């Protein structure tokens, strides 16, 4: 099937109209099989290689994502609710094998044993036990919701061990060779948090940073998770409605918490089971609020007294951040609307025709942006003038009160990116350029509900290169550096490409990161759902 016309997609830059349509795209192909349940493949199988997989690539390419969307007769409502399926592409000598295994979480085990959804997820409420009488089932609705341990978002490493995580307080240690689940870890037993992001950051010395919410007034326990310590606590502007966040930014000396207008109504969330509503019902977008960037010094744990504000925006993934000439430069992928998280219900993903077009057209596109935050702003700094003196950036930062600087962004793209539906899932040469000035980043273009192109952005001139094929849907790109590389883009890009309209033909794609030309692919003879995040 052919993609929608670029003429339609150019309308991504149009203003929001009274019908809340951001684009006018027609003829999107149905992708319902992206959210179809699959069987696990616990024993390694061979793949069919076309082209060339460079022999210097050696190791396990690990991916995570939802792989089961119904339990018995019960169906999950949201894409993020599916049971975690772990994937391994083992690469050696130009050959690739594949295996997968469902995460042995408590919720997966309980769901399977009871043949129904026992644990509530982001958009799905657990089904009452049919063996209980009416009164027992009624009383069960007054129980507080239990956090799920369905870690279907990412792979992370801590001190050489591999874990999978999501946004609750649970993660699981897994064996990267067998994909077997080894150990469940509860963050809240060590640090007073009720959840943590699935996207920690790591310093060159191996120190890992993460952020989590705490909804209690208790002190942090003395015992910590393998040496974990609390660097800083940031009070929410509205404690009953804290901001939702998926990740955070980090430079050499600062952690940046982005308090965005995607809000969590805690009362709605804790009463969700009583009302028969999932957690997603308590997540909402408040465009009347500004976005606030909070800076925390990593060495001292001190929260910067100056708050950097911007207009309402939503961001799920940051690209990079670094300090230079008295500024903190922060690049991120952002949209002017934050309602998209509640649009990814399974029912929407399975739509076709005009109904599918309507879902896409009412979702705001995401684009890469740069903010420049002056680190030396204080009460003596004059108000009303642009504090960004960097000649290479059109971003602005203006002091509007003694502890407030209002910022506007610079677009990190030209008009061409609008024809590809914006960009998400950004990646860089992380090992060498994270927290440092950089030139290239990679991501997925979104001319559909999921990525349908791979894009390389060159910040010198804001030029881009694109890999695209109709009917193919690449997942988040991952940069792998060439051993002994001397240039930033010396290496390859790897992505798992989904083929929802062709049976058993998903493949691992390898591109030359410099030229963005295809080097090879490893086709897997089993069906694989859309995957995200890696190690």
Short mmCIF file of C-alpha atoms in Angstrom, two decimals:
data_model
loop_
_atom_site.label_atom_id
_atom_site.label_comp_id
_atom_site.label_asym_id
_atom_site.label_seq_id
_atom_site.Cartn_x
_atom_site.Cartn_y
_atom_site.Cartn_z
CA UNK A 1 0.00 0.00 0.00
CA UNK A 2 1.24 3.47 -0.77
CA UNK A 3 1.66 6.13 1.95
CA UNK A 4 -0.57 9.20 2.04
CA UNK A 5 0.47 12.00 -0.27
CA UNK A 6 3.09 14.50 0.83
CA UNK A 7 0.70 17.27 -0.18
CA UNK A 8 -1.63 16.28 2.62
CA UNK A 9 1.20 15.90 5.10
CA UNK A 10 2.47 19.41 4.51
CA UNK A 11 -0.58 20.53 6.43
CA UNK A 12 1.03 19.28 9.65
CA UNK A 13 2.21 22.82 10.30
CA UNK A 14 -1.28 24.28 10.11
CA UNK A 15 -2.89 25.82 13.15
CA UNK A 16 -5.33 23.89 15.27
CA UNK A 17 -8.82 24.57 13.94
CA UNK A 18 -12.19 24.50 15.62
CA UNK A 19 -12.57 20.76 14.89
CA UNK A 20 -9.22 20.05 16.54
CA UNK A 21 -7.71 18.73 13.32
CA UNK A 22 -3.97 19.24 12.86
CA UNK A 23 -3.67 17.53 9.48
CA UNK A 24 -5.86 16.55 6.56
CA UNK A 25 -4.46 13.14 5.65
CA UNK A 26 -6.55 10.54 3.81
CA UNK A 27 -6.02 6.91 2.83
CA UNK A 28 -3.88 5.65 5.71
CA UNK A 29 -3.34 1.89 5.44
CA UNK A 30 -4.77 -0.28 8.23
CA UNK A 31 -2.09 -1.48 10.70
CA UNK A 32 -4.26 -3.56 13.05
CA UNK A 33 -1.80 -6.47 13.12
CA UNK A 34 0.70 -4.24 14.93
CA UNK A 35 -1.45 -4.86 18.02
CA UNK A 36 -2.12 -8.54 17.35
CA UNK A 37 -1.04 -11.07 19.99
CA UNK A 38 1.82 -13.40 19.08
CA UNK A 39 3.40 -16.53 20.52
CA UNK A 40 6.79 -16.42 22.18
CA UNK A 41 9.80 -18.05 20.50
CA UNK A 42 11.96 -19.15 23.46
CA UNK A 43 14.42 -21.18 21.36
CA UNK A 44 16.70 -19.34 18.93
CA UNK A 45 15.74 -19.54 15.27
CA UNK A 46 17.71 -18.56 12.19
CA UNK A 47 16.88 -15.51 10.09
CA UNK A 48 17.12 -14.99 6.37
CA UNK A 49 19.91 -12.51 5.55
CA UNK A 50 19.71 -10.23 2.53
CA UNK A 51 22.45 -7.75 1.81
CA UNK A 52 25.27 -7.73 4.36
CA UNK A 53 25.28 -7.56 8.15
CA UNK A 54 28.74 -6.11 8.99
CA UNK A 55 30.87 -8.73 10.73
CA UNK A 56 32.16 -6.24 13.29
CA UNK A 57 28.65 -6.12 14.83
CA UNK A 58 28.62 -8.71 17.59
CA UNK A 59 26.30 -9.13 20.56
CA UNK A 60 22.66 -9.17 21.62
CA UNK A 61 20.26 -6.56 20.29
CA UNK A 62 17.48 -6.54 22.92
CA UNK A 63 14.02 -5.07 22.50
CA UNK A 64 10.90 -4.82 24.62
CA UNK A 65 7.23 -4.16 23.99
CA UNK A 66 3.68 -5.47 24.35
CA UNK A 67 3.03 -8.85 22.77
CA UNK A 68 -0.27 -10.14 24.18
CA UNK A 69 -3.43 -8.03 24.04
CA UNK A 70 -6.05 -10.35 25.50
CA UNK A 71 -6.28 -12.81 28.38
CA UNK A 72 -9.02 -15.40 27.96
CA UNK A 73 -12.09 -13.45 26.91
CA UNK A 74 -10.78 -10.20 28.41
CA UNK A 75 -9.12 -7.63 26.15
CA UNK A 76 -6.70 -4.86 27.05
CA UNK A 77 -7.91 -1.39 26.12
CA UNK A 78 -4.64 0.49 25.60
CA UNK A 79 -1.58 -0.27 23.49
CA UNK A 80 0.63 0.25 26.55
CA UNK A 81 -1.28 -2.47 28.48
CA UNK A 82 -0.18 -5.53 26.49
CA UNK A 83 1.90 -8.15 28.30
CA UNK A 84 5.65 -7.57 28.01
CA UNK A 85 7.41 -9.62 25.34
CA UNK A 86 11.22 -9.55 25.34
CA UNK A 87 13.12 -9.95 22.06
CA UNK A 88 16.72 -10.90 21.34
CA UNK A 89 18.54 -10.60 18.02
CA UNK A 90 21.91 -12.32 18.48
CA UNK A 91 24.38 -11.04 15.92
CA UNK A 92 27.70 -12.73 15.15
CA UNK A 93 29.80 -13.25 12.04
CA UNK A 94 27.28 -11.58 9.76
CA UNK A 95 24.48 -13.92 10.89
CA UNK A 96 21.48 -13.26 13.12
CA UNK A 97 19.29 -15.52 15.26
CA UNK A 98 16.06 -14.50 16.98
CA UNK A 99 14.24 -15.52 20.14
CA UNK A 100 11.52 -14.02 22.33
CA UNK A 101 10.00 -14.72 25.72
CA UNK A 102 7.16 -13.25 27.73
CA UNK A 103 8.30 -11.55 30.91
CA UNK A 104 7.57 -13.77 33.91
CA UNK A 105 5.93 -10.96 35.86
CA UNK A 106 3.46 -11.52 38.67
CA UNK A 107 0.68 -9.98 36.60
CA UNK A 108 1.45 -12.22 33.59
CA UNK A 109 1.44 -15.29 35.82
CA UNK A 110 -1.76 -14.31 37.62
CA UNK A 111 -3.52 -13.38 34.38
CA UNK A 112 -2.51 -16.67 32.75
CA UNK A 113 -3.52 -18.82 35.75
CA UNK A 114 -6.93 -17.16 36.02
CA UNK A 115 -7.56 -16.78 32.26
CA UNK A 116 -8.67 -13.19 32.83
CA UNK A 117 -7.14 -9.76 33.51
CA UNK A 118 -6.35 -9.78 37.24
CA UNK A 119 -4.12 -6.70 37.50
CA UNK A 120 -5.22 -3.29 36.21
CA UNK A 121 -3.02 -1.60 33.63
CA UNK A 122 -2.75 1.96 32.31
CA UNK A 123 -5.98 1.86 30.32
CA UNK A 124 -7.59 -1.38 31.54
CA UNK A 125 -9.38 -2.17 34.81
CA UNK A 126 -8.97 -5.66 36.27
CA UNK A 127 -12.00 -7.92 35.90
CA UNK A 128 -13.81 -8.96 39.13
CA UNK A 129 -13.32 -12.56 40.21
CA UNK A 130 -16.36 -14.46 38.87
CA UNK A 131 -16.00 -16.98 41.73
CA UNK A 132 -16.84 -14.28 44.30
CA UNK A 133 -20.42 -13.51 45.19
CA UNK A 134 -22.02 -10.21 44.23
CA UNK A 135 -21.27 -8.54 47.59
CA UNK A 136 -17.57 -9.59 47.46
CA UNK A 137 -17.24 -8.30 43.92
CA UNK A 138 -18.87 -5.01 44.98
CA UNK A 139 -16.46 -4.58 47.91
CA UNK A 140 -13.45 -5.34 45.68
CA UNK A 141 -14.15 -2.13 43.79
CA UNK A 142 -13.19 -0.16 46.91
CA UNK A 143 -9.69 -1.64 47.04
CA UNK A 144 -6.85 0.69 46.07
CA UNK A 145 -5.37 -0.21 42.67
CA UNK A 146 -2.18 -2.25 42.83
CA UNK A 147 0.76 -1.20 40.69
CA UNK A 148 1.42 -3.48 37.74
CA UNK A 149 4.81 -5.13 37.26
CA UNK A 150 4.22 -5.52 33.51
CA UNK A 151 7.59 -4.03 32.51
CA UNK A 152 6.97 -3.61 28.79
CA UNK A 153 8.76 -0.32 28.05
CA UNK A 154 12.54 -0.68 28.10
CA UNK A 155 15.73 -2.57 28.83
CA UNK A 156 18.10 -0.82 31.25
CA UNK A 157 21.42 -1.79 32.82
CA UNK A 158 22.51 -1.23 36.41
CA UNK A 159 26.07 -2.21 37.35
CA UNK A 160 26.30 -4.67 34.48
CA UNK A 161 22.97 -6.39 35.16
CA UNK A 162 20.04 -6.25 32.73
CA UNK A 163 16.58 -5.16 33.80
CA UNK A 164 13.30 -4.40 32.09
CA UNK A 165 11.19 -1.57 33.41
CA UNK A 166 8.07 0.52 32.97
CA UNK A 167 6.75 3.54 34.89
CA UNK A 168 5.67 1.81 38.11
CA UNK A 169 7.89 1.01 41.11
CA UNK A 170 8.69 -2.49 39.78
CA UNK A 171 11.38 -3.75 37.44
CA UNK A 172 12.71 -7.22 36.68
CA UNK A 173 16.22 -8.56 36.35
CA UNK A 174 16.49 -10.74 33.25
CA UNK A 175 19.10 -13.00 31.66
CA UNK A 176 20.13 -11.33 28.37
CA UNK A 177 21.08 -14.72 26.89
CA UNK A 178 17.97 -16.76 27.71
CA UNK A 179 15.54 -13.84 28.31
CA UNK A 180 14.40 -15.67 31.46
CA UNK A 181 13.04 -13.57 34.32
CA UNK A 182 15.38 -13.79 37.32
CA UNK A 183 14.28 -11.35 40.00
CA UNK A 184 11.62 -8.74 40.75
CA UNK A 185 12.78 -5.45 42.26
CA UNK A 186 10.45 -3.06 44.10
CA UNK A 187 11.91 0.46 44.14
CA UNK A 188 9.59 1.55 46.96
CA UNK A 189 11.23 -0.85 49.43
CA UNK A 190 14.47 1.09 49.11
CA UNK A 191 13.51 4.63 48.14
CA UNK A 192 10.23 6.39 48.89
CA UNK A 193 8.96 6.49 45.31
CA UNK A 194 5.73 5.23 43.79
CA UNK A 195 7.20 4.87 40.32
CA UNK A 196 10.22 5.69 38.18
CA UNK A 197 10.81 6.53 34.53
CA UNK A 198 11.78 3.81 32.10
CA UNK A 199 14.52 6.05 30.64
CA UNK A 200 17.37 6.58 33.14
CA UNK A 201 20.53 8.47 32.16
CA UNK A 202 24.10 7.30 32.72
CA UNK A 203 27.25 9.37 33.26
CA UNK A 204 30.58 8.31 31.72
CA UNK A 205 31.70 7.06 35.16
CA UNK A 206 28.75 4.64 35.27
CA UNK A 207 26.58 6.64 37.67
CA UNK A 208 22.92 6.19 36.73
CA UNK A 209 20.23 8.81 37.37
CA UNK A 210 16.48 8.36 37.34
CA UNK A 211 13.39 10.21 38.53
CA UNK A 212 10.30 8.96 40.35
CA UNK A 213 7.13 10.24 42.01
CA UNK A 214 6.52 10.13 45.75
CA UNK A 215 2.97 10.61 46.96
CA UNK A 216 3.65 10.05 50.67
CA UNK A 217 5.16 12.21 53.39
CA UNK A 218 7.39 9.44 54.76
CA UNK A 219 11.13 9.86 54.95
CA UNK A 220 13.36 7.91 52.62
CA UNK A 221 14.36 4.52 54.07
CA UNK A 222 17.96 4.15 55.23
CA UNK A 223 18.39 1.01 53.13
CA UNK A 224 18.92 1.81 49.47
CA UNK A 225 18.82 -0.13 46.21
CA UNK A 226 22.41 -1.16 45.50
CA UNK A 227 23.75 2.16 46.72
CA UNK A 228 20.95 4.36 45.35
CA UNK A 229 20.61 7.77 46.97
CA UNK A 230 18.10 10.59 46.61
CA UNK A 231 19.82 13.58 44.99
CA UNK A 232 16.94 16.04 45.25
CA UNK A 233 13.21 16.32 45.81
CA UNK A 234 11.12 18.68 43.66
CA UNK A 235 7.74 19.75 45.03
CA UNK A 236 4.88 19.70 42.53
CA UNK A 237 3.09 22.96 41.79
CA UNK A 238 -0.18 21.10 42.46
CA UNK A 239 0.31 18.12 44.78
CA UNK A 240 -3.12 16.67 43.97
CA UNK A 241 -2.39 16.90 40.24
CA UNK A 242 1.33 16.35 39.58
CA UNK A 243 2.68 16.33 36.05
CA UNK A 244 3.08 13.13 34.09
CA UNK A 245 6.58 12.62 32.70
CA UNK A 246 8.09 9.81 30.67
CA UNK A 247 11.73 10.87 30.83
CA UNK A 248 14.00 13.78 31.74
CA UNK A 249 17.03 15.66 30.41
CA UNK A 250 20.57 15.59 31.80
CA UNK A 251 23.73 17.61 31.15
CA UNK A 252 27.18 17.22 32.70
CA UNK A 253 26.22 19.03 35.93
CA UNK A 254 22.44 19.25 35.88
CA UNK A 255 19.32 17.11 35.78
CA UNK A 256 16.38 18.87 34.11
CA UNK A 257 12.88 17.92 35.26
CA UNK A 258 10.21 19.09 32.82
CA UNK A 259 6.94 19.86 34.59
CA UNK A 260 4.54 19.76 31.66
CA UNK A 261 0.78 20.38 31.50
CA UNK A 262 -0.01 16.66 31.15
CA UNK A 263 -1.49 16.22 34.60
CA UNK A 264 -2.39 13.23 36.78
CA UNK A 265 -5.55 13.61 38.82
CA UNK A 266 -4.59 11.45 41.81
CA UNK A 267 -8.14 11.28 43.16
CA UNK A 268 -9.42 9.95 39.83
CA UNK A 269 -6.56 7.45 39.67
CA UNK A 270 -7.04 6.01 43.18
CA UNK A 271 -10.82 5.80 42.70
CA UNK A 272 -10.54 4.35 39.20
CA UNK A 273 -11.42 0.80 40.21
CA UNK A 274 -14.54 2.01 42.00
CA UNK A 275 -15.58 3.92 38.89
CA UNK A 276 -14.54 1.16 36.50
CA UNK A 277 -11.91 3.39 34.88
CA UNK A 278 -8.23 2.83 34.10
CA UNK A 279 -5.34 5.05 35.14
CA UNK A 280 -5.54 6.77 31.76
CA UNK A 281 -8.87 8.31 32.80
CA UNK A 282 -6.96 10.40 35.35
CA UNK A 283 -4.46 11.73 32.79
CA UNK A 284 -5.43 15.01 31.13
CA UNK A 285 -3.97 17.95 29.22
CA UNK A 286 -4.31 21.47 30.63
CA UNK A 287 -3.23 23.97 27.93
CA UNK A 288 -3.79 26.92 30.28
CA UNK A 289 -0.64 25.98 32.22
CA UNK A 290 2.93 26.82 31.28
CA UNK A 291 5.71 24.26 31.07
CA UNK A 292 8.39 24.61 33.76
CA UNK A 293 12.01 23.45 33.48
CA UNK A 294 13.50 22.69 36.92
CA UNK A 295 17.31 22.49 37.13
CA UNK A 296 18.97 20.34 39.81
CA UNK A 297 22.72 20.40 40.45
CA UNK A 298 23.89 16.77 40.32
CA UNK A 299 26.79 17.35 42.74
CA UNK A 300 25.01 19.36 45.45
CA UNK A 301 21.42 18.26 44.91
CA UNK A 302 20.40 21.92 45.06
CA UNK A 303 17.33 22.97 43.11
CA UNK A 304 17.96 26.12 41.07
CA UNK A 305 15.88 28.98 42.48
CA UNK A 306 15.27 30.29 38.95
CA UNK A 307 12.50 28.48 37.10
CA UNK A 308 12.55 28.43 33.32
CA UNK A 309 9.07 28.64 31.80
CA UNK A 310 7.77 28.01 28.29
CA UNK A 311 4.37 27.84 26.66
CA UNK A 312 2.34 24.67 27.16
CA UNK A 313 4.06 21.75 25.45
CA UNK A 314 4.25 17.99 25.81
CA UNK A 315 7.44 15.97 25.58
CA UNK A 316 8.08 12.27 25.99
CA UNK A 317 11.69 12.06 24.80
CA UNK A 318 14.64 14.41 25.06
CA UNK A 319 17.46 14.31 22.51
CA UNK A 320 20.48 15.75 24.35
CA UNK A 321 21.54 18.50 26.76
CA UNK A 322 24.88 20.14 27.49
CA UNK A 323 26.44 23.23 29.06
CA UNK A 324 28.41 25.78 27.07
CA UNK A 325 29.39 29.43 27.64
CA UNK A 326 27.12 29.84 30.66
CA UNK A 327 24.07 28.23 29.03
CA UNK A 328 22.37 24.88 29.28
CA UNK A 329 21.28 23.85 25.79
CA UNK A 330 18.45 21.32 25.77
CA UNK A 331 17.11 19.57 22.69
CA UNK A 332 13.86 17.62 22.85
CA UNK A 333 10.95 16.32 20.81
CA UNK A 334 7.81 18.28 21.67
CA UNK A 335 4.24 18.96 20.59
CA UNK A 336 1.87 21.84 21.28
CA UNK A 337 -0.78 19.45 22.58
CA UNK A 338 -0.58 16.61 25.13
CA UNK A 339 -3.65 14.51 24.39
CA UNK A 340 -1.92 11.87 22.25
CA UNK A 341 -1.22 9.48 25.15
CA UNK A 342 -4.93 8.73 25.47
CA UNK A 343 -5.40 8.22 21.71
CA UNK A 344 -3.36 5.02 21.57
CA UNK A 345 -6.16 2.72 22.62
CA UNK A 346 -6.19 -0.65 20.88
CA UNK A 347 -9.53 0.13 19.27
CA UNK A 348 -7.98 3.15 17.51
CA UNK A 349 -4.95 1.14 16.39
CA UNK A 350 -7.25 -1.36 14.71
CA UNK A 351 -9.37 1.15 12.81
CA UNK A 352 -9.34 1.54 9.03
CA UNK A 353 -10.56 3.95 6.38
CA UNK A 354 -11.94 7.33 7.41
CA UNK A 355 -12.10 6.32 11.09
CA UNK A 356 -8.33 5.72 11.11
CA UNK A 357 -7.66 8.98 9.23
CA UNK A 358 -9.73 10.83 11.84
CA UNK A 359 -7.62 9.46 14.72
CA UNK A 360 -4.40 10.55 13.01
CA UNK A 361 -5.64 13.98 11.95
CA UNK A 362 -6.73 14.89 15.48
CA UNK A 363 -3.29 14.14 16.93
CA UNK A 364 -0.72 16.92 17.19
CA UNK A 365 2.59 16.26 15.47
CA UNK A 366 5.88 16.14 17.37
CA UNK A 367 8.97 18.09 16.24
CA UNK A 368 12.55 18.52 17.51
CA UNK A 369 13.15 21.80 19.36
CA UNK A 370 15.97 23.56 21.20
CA UNK A 371 15.76 25.60 24.39
CA UNK A 372 18.69 27.68 25.66
CA UNK A 373 18.63 28.29 29.43
CA UNK A 374 20.94 30.98 30.87
CA UNK A 375 22.60 29.47 33.96
CA UNK A 376 23.76 32.79 35.42
CA UNK A 377 20.34 34.44 35.67
CA UNK A 378 19.71 35.81 39.18
CA UNK A 379 17.88 38.66 40.93
CA UNK A 380 20.37 41.17 39.52
CA UNK A 381 19.76 40.11 35.92
CA UNK A 382 17.83 42.78 33.98
CA UNK A 383 14.31 41.96 32.89
CA UNK A 384 12.76 42.32 29.45
CA UNK A 385 15.76 41.47 27.30
CA UNK A 386 16.82 38.29 25.54
CA UNK A 387 19.49 36.59 27.67
CA UNK A 388 20.43 34.12 24.95
CA UNK A 389 23.52 35.69 23.40
CA UNK A 390 24.50 32.60 21.42
CA UNK A 391 24.73 33.72 17.77
CA UNK A 392 23.92 30.23 16.47
CA UNK A 393 20.47 29.98 18.04
CA UNK A 394 17.16 31.80 17.57
CA UNK A 395 15.80 30.54 20.89
CA UNK A 396 15.05 33.25 23.45
CA UNK A 397 15.20 33.50 27.24
CA UNK A 398 13.74 36.60 28.92
CA UNK A 399 13.59 37.31 32.64
CA UNK A 400 10.01 38.21 33.59
CA UNK A 401 10.23 38.03 37.41
CA UNK A 402 12.98 37.68 40.03
CA UNK A 403 12.89 33.88 39.84
CA UNK A 404 11.35 33.34 36.40
CA UNK A 405 12.82 33.24 32.90
CA UNK A 406 10.43 32.71 30.00
CA UNK A 407 11.87 30.76 27.07
CA UNK A 408 10.92 30.25 23.45
CA UNK A 409 12.35 27.47 21.32
CA UNK A 410 14.29 27.16 18.09
CA UNK A 411 13.10 24.59 15.54
CA UNK A 412 15.75 21.95 14.84
CA UNK A 413 14.36 21.22 11.37
CA UNK A 414 13.31 22.84 8.13
CA UNK A 415 10.04 22.60 6.22
CA UNK A 416 10.87 19.18 4.78
CA UNK A 417 10.23 17.43 8.10
CA UNK A 418 6.56 18.44 7.96
CA UNK A 419 6.11 16.15 4.95
CA UNK A 420 7.21 13.22 7.13
CA UNK A 421 4.81 13.96 9.98
CA UNK A 422 7.40 15.22 12.45
CA UNK A 423 9.88 13.10 14.40
CA UNK A 424 9.86 10.98 17.56
CA UNK A 425 11.96 8.31 19.30
CA UNK A 426 15.17 10.36 19.00
CA UNK A 427 18.56 8.70 19.43
CA UNK A 428 22.16 9.95 19.32
CA UNK A 429 25.65 8.50 19.56
CA UNK A 430 24.93 8.32 23.30
CA UNK A 431 28.14 6.73 24.56
CA UNK A 432 30.34 9.49 23.14
CA UNK A 433 28.11 12.56 22.81
CA UNK A 434 25.55 12.46 25.61
CA UNK A 435 25.82 15.70 27.68
CA UNK A 436 28.16 17.12 24.98
CA UNK A 437 27.71 19.26 21.84
CA UNK A 438 26.73 17.01 18.95
CA UNK A 439 25.73 17.18 15.30
CA UNK A 440 23.48 14.22 14.43
CA UNK A 441 20.37 12.61 15.80
CA UNK A 442 18.11 9.90 14.45
CA UNK A 443 14.40 9.18 14.82
CA UNK A 444 11.18 7.96 13.26
CA UNK A 445 8.99 10.04 10.97
CA UNK A 446 5.28 9.76 11.78
CA UNK A 447 3.03 9.78 8.73
CA UNK A 448 0.95 7.21 10.59
CA UNK A 449 0.03 6.40 14.20
CA UNK A 450 3.42 4.66 14.41
CA UNK A 451 6.73 5.49 12.76
CA UNK A 452 6.81 4.81 9.02
CA UNK A 453 10.25 6.22 8.13
CA UNK A 454 13.72 6.47 9.64
CA UNK A 455 15.29 9.93 9.63
CA UNK A 456 18.82 11.24 10.17
CA UNK A 457 18.98 14.90 11.14
CA UNK A 458 22.13 16.97 10.58
CA UNK A 459 22.10 20.07 12.79
CA UNK A 460 24.59 21.77 10.48
CA UNK A 461 22.11 23.26 8.06
CA UNK A 462 19.20 21.25 9.50
CA UNK A 463 19.40 18.78 6.64
CA UNK A 464 17.93 15.30 6.73
CA UNK A 465 18.27 11.87 5.15
CA UNK A 466 15.38 9.39 5.04
CA UNK A 467 14.91 5.62 4.76
CA UNK A 468 11.38 4.68 3.73
CA UNK A 469 9.46 1.86 2.07
CA UNK A 470 5.65 1.74 1.71
CA UNK A 471 4.03 -0.74 4.10
CA UNK A 472 7.06 -0.96 6.39
CA UNK A 473 7.04 0.50 9.91
CA UNK A 474 10.45 0.86 11.58
CA UNK A 475 10.78 1.03 15.35
CA UNK A 476 13.10 3.32 17.31
CA UNK A 477 16.53 3.56 15.62
CA UNK A 478 19.61 2.60 17.60
CA UNK A 479 23.09 3.90 16.79
CA UNK A 480 25.95 1.39 17.11
CA UNK A 481 29.43 2.95 16.73
CA UNK A 482 32.09 1.42 14.54
CA UNK A 483 35.01 0.15 16.69
CA UNK A 484 37.69 2.85 16.64
CA UNK A 485 35.33 5.39 15.09
CA UNK A 486 36.75 8.89 14.68
CA UNK A 487 33.62 10.68 13.41
CA UNK A 488 30.27 11.09 15.18
CA UNK A 489 28.28 9.13 12.60
CA UNK A 490 30.81 6.33 12.01
CA UNK A 491 28.67 3.28 12.65
CA UNK A 492 25.31 1.74 11.83
CA UNK A 493 21.65 2.33 12.63
CA UNK A 494 19.61 -0.71 13.64
CA UNK A 495 15.82 -0.90 13.75
CA UNK A 496 13.23 -3.67 13.93
CA UNK A 497 10.89 -3.12 10.97
CA UNK A 498 7.30 -4.35 11.27
CA UNK A 499 5.27 -5.53 8.26
CA UNK A 500 1.65 -5.61 9.47
CA UNK A 501 0.21 -6.38 6.04
CA UNK A 502 2.61 -9.19 5.21
CA UNK A 503 2.78 -12.39 7.25
CA UNK A 504 5.98 -13.47 9.02
CA UNK A 505 8.30 -10.96 7.36
CA UNK A 506 9.40 -8.62 10.16
CA UNK A 507 13.13 -7.94 9.92
CA UNK A 508 16.09 -6.36 11.64
CA UNK A 509 17.34 -3.52 9.44
CA UNK A 510 20.95 -2.29 9.37
CA UNK A 511 21.76 1.09 7.77
CA UNK A 512 25.08 2.83 7.25
CA UNK A 513 24.69 5.72 9.69
CA UNK A 514 26.80 8.05 7.55
CA UNK A 515 25.11 7.53 4.17
CA UNK A 516 21.79 6.21 5.54
CA UNK A 517 21.85 3.52 2.86
CA UNK A 518 20.66 0.01 3.64
CA UNK A 519 23.44 -2.49 4.30
CA UNK A 520 21.37 -5.56 5.09
CA UNK A 521 18.39 -7.05 6.81
CA UNK A 522 17.65 -10.21 8.79
CA UNK A 523 14.12 -11.45 8.12
CA UNK A 524 12.44 -13.32 10.97
CA UNK A 525 10.10 -16.21 10.03
CA UNK A 526 7.60 -15.46 12.83
CA UNK A 527 5.25 -12.56 13.48
CA UNK A 528 6.49 -9.82 15.81
CA UNK A 529 4.38 -6.94 17.16
CA UNK A 530 5.67 -3.36 17.24
CA UNK A 531 8.58 -3.07 19.67
CA UNK A 532 10.28 -0.22 21.44
CA UNK A 533 13.34 0.54 23.45
CA UNK A 534 16.55 -1.37 23.51
CA UNK A 535 19.83 -2.22 25.08
#
